[in-house]
C-alpha positions in Angstrom: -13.4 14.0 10.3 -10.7 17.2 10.2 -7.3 16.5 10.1 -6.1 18.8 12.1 -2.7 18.9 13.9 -1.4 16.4 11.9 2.7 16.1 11.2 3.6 13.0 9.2 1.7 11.0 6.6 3.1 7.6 6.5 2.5 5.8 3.1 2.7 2.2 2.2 4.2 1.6 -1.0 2.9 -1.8 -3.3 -0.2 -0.7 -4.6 -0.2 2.5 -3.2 2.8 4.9 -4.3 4.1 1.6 -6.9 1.8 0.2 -9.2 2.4 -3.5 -9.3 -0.1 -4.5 -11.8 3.3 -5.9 -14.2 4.9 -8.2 -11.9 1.5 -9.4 -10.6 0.6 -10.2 -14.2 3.8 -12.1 -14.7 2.6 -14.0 -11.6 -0.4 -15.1 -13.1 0.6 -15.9 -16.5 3.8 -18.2 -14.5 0.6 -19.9 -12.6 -1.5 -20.7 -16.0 1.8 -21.5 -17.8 3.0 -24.4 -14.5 -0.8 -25.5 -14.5 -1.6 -25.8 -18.0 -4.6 -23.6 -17.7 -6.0 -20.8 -19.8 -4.3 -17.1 -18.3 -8.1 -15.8 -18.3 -9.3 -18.6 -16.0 -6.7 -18.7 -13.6 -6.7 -14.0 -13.6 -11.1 -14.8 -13.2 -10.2 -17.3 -9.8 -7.9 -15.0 -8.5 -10.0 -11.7 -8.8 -12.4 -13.9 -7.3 -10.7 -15.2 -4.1 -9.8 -11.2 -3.6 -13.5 -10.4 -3.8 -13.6 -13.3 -0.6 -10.5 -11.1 1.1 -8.2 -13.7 0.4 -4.7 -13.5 -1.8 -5.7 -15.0 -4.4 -2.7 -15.9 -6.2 -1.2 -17.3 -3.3 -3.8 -19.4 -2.6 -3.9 -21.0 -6.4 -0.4 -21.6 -5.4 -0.9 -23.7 -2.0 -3.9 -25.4 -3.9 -1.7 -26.4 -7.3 1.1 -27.4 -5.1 3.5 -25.4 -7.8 6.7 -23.2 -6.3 5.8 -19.5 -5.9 6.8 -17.6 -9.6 10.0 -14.9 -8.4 7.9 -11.2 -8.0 9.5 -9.5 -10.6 9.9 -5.9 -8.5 12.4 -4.8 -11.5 8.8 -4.3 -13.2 7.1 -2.3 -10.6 6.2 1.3 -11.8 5.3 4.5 -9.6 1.4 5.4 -10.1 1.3 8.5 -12.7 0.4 10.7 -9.4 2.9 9.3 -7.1 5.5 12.1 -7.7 3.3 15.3 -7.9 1.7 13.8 -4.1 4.7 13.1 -2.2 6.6 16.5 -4.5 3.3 18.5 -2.7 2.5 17.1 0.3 6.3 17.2 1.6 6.2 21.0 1.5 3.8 20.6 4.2 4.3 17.4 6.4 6.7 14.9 7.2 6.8 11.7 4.7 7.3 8.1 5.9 7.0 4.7 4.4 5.7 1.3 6.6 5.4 -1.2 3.7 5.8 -5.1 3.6 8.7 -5.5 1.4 11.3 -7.5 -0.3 14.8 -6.1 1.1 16.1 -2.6 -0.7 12.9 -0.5 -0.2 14.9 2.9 -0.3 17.0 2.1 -3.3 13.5 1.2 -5.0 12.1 4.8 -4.0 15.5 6.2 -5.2 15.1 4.3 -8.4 12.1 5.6 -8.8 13.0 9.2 -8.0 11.1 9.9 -4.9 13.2 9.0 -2.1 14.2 12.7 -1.4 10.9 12.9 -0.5 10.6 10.7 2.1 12.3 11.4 6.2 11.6 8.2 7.1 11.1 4.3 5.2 10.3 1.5 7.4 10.3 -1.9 5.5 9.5 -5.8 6.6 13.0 -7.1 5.5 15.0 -4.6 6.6 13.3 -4.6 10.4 12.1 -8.0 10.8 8.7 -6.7 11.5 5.5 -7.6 8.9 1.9 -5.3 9.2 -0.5 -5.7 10.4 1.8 -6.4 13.6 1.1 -3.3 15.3 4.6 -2.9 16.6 6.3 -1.9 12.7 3.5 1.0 13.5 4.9 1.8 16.8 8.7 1.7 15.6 7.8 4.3 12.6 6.2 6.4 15.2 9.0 6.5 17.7 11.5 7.1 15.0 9.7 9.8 13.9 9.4 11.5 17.8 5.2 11.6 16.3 2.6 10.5 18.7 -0.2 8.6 16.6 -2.7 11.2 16.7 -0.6 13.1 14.7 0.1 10.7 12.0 -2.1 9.3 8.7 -1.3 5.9 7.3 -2.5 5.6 3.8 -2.6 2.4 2.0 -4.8 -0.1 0.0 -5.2 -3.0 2.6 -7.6 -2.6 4.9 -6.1 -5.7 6.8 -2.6 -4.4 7.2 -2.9 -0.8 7.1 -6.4 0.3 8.2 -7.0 -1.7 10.6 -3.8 -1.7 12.7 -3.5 1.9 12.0 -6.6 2.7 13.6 -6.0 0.5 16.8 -3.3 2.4 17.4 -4.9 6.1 17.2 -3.4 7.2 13.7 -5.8 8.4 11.0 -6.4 5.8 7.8 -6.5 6.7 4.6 -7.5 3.8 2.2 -6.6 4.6 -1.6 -9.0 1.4 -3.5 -5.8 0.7 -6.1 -4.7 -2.9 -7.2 -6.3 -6.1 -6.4 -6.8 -5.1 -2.7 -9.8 -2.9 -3.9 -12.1 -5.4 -3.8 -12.2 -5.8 0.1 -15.6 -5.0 1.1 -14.6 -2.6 4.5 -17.6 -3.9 7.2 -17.9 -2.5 10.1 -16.0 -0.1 12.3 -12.9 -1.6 12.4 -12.6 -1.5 9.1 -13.6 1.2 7.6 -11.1 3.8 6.9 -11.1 7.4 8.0 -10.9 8.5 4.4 -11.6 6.6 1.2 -10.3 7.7 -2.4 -9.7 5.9 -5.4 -6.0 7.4 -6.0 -2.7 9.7 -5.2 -4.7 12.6 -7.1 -7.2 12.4 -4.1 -4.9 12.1 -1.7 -3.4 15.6 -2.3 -6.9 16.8 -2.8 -7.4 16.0 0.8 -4.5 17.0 2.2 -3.5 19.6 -0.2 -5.8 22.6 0.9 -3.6 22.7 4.0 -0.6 24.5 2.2 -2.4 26.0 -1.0 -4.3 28.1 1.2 -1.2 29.6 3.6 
């Protein structure tokens, strides 16, 4: 598939611009500490109940009957790539976020350093909207005046970015970081357009577009 005529590139952020491996570590080792069970066991059941498409931690959570460890987003880092691919691929197209997130996306991103390179940041908390509800896609669209032919999302999850996405008529890009990398995509509706294993891909695939003007 080309991807031509396209104008924004809409990423989501955890596990996809931010790496979130700390905090999620800090989880787990709050889980094994609460339960009284070895760190190793509890990290094996969770990678586990990801392999089955299920959040694992959260499910070791409902089944322990413990309160949900704080997510530590203080600890979140930006993937090694994340700066060069937004630094490049804003030179050519429009940058947007849609991400599920705890409230102060954009003063993350600026924190980080790469909120001058995003137009538009759509976030959960901030617009009382959650993927994979297809209408956080439609509002990102409409702000940006982008029809969704002209639009990528590119995320880990096929449940709330692929698929959604592609219901709507955007292009998916699925980039197989974090914990969500074990989803097994079957059939159609799940399988992204694109499939790459990080941000260095990313502006591999999109990056010919400008290198070559």
């Amino acid at each position: 598939m080309k991807l031509d005529n396209i104008e924004w590139l809409f990423f989501d952020v955890g596990s996809t611009l931010v790496s979130e491996e700390k905090p999620f570590l800090h989880r787990l080792y709050e889980i094994a500490d609460a339960v009284n069970e070895p760190f190793d066991a509890i990290q094996n059941k969770v990678t586990q109940l990801y392999k089955e498409k299920k959040k694992g931690e959260q499910v070791l959570i409902q089944e322990y009957g413990i309160e949900r460890p704080r997510w530590r987003s203080e600890d979140e880092e930006l993937f090694p790539e994340s700066y060069e691919c937004l630094e490049r691929l804003s030179k050519k197209y429009k940058i947007g976020v849609i991400a599920n997130q705890l409230p102060g996306t954009a003063a993350r991103l600026e924190k980080h350093g790469v909120l001058k390179f995003i137009d538009i940041v759509i976030a959960s908390a901030e617009e009382g909207l959650e993927k994979p509800d297809r209408r956080i896609f439609e509002l990102a669209l409409s702000r940006a005046s982008c029809k969704p032919e002209n639009a990528v999302m590119i995320g880990d999850r096929v449940d709330n970015d692929i698929i959604p996405a592609k219901k709507i008529g955007m292009k998916t890009v699925r980039v197989k970081q974090g914990m969500w990398k074990y989803w097994d995509a079957l059939g159609e509706e799940e399988q992204a357009d694109f499939e790459v294993d990080d941000l260095n891909a990313v502006i591999e695939l999109f990056g010919w577009k400008f290198e070559n003007n």
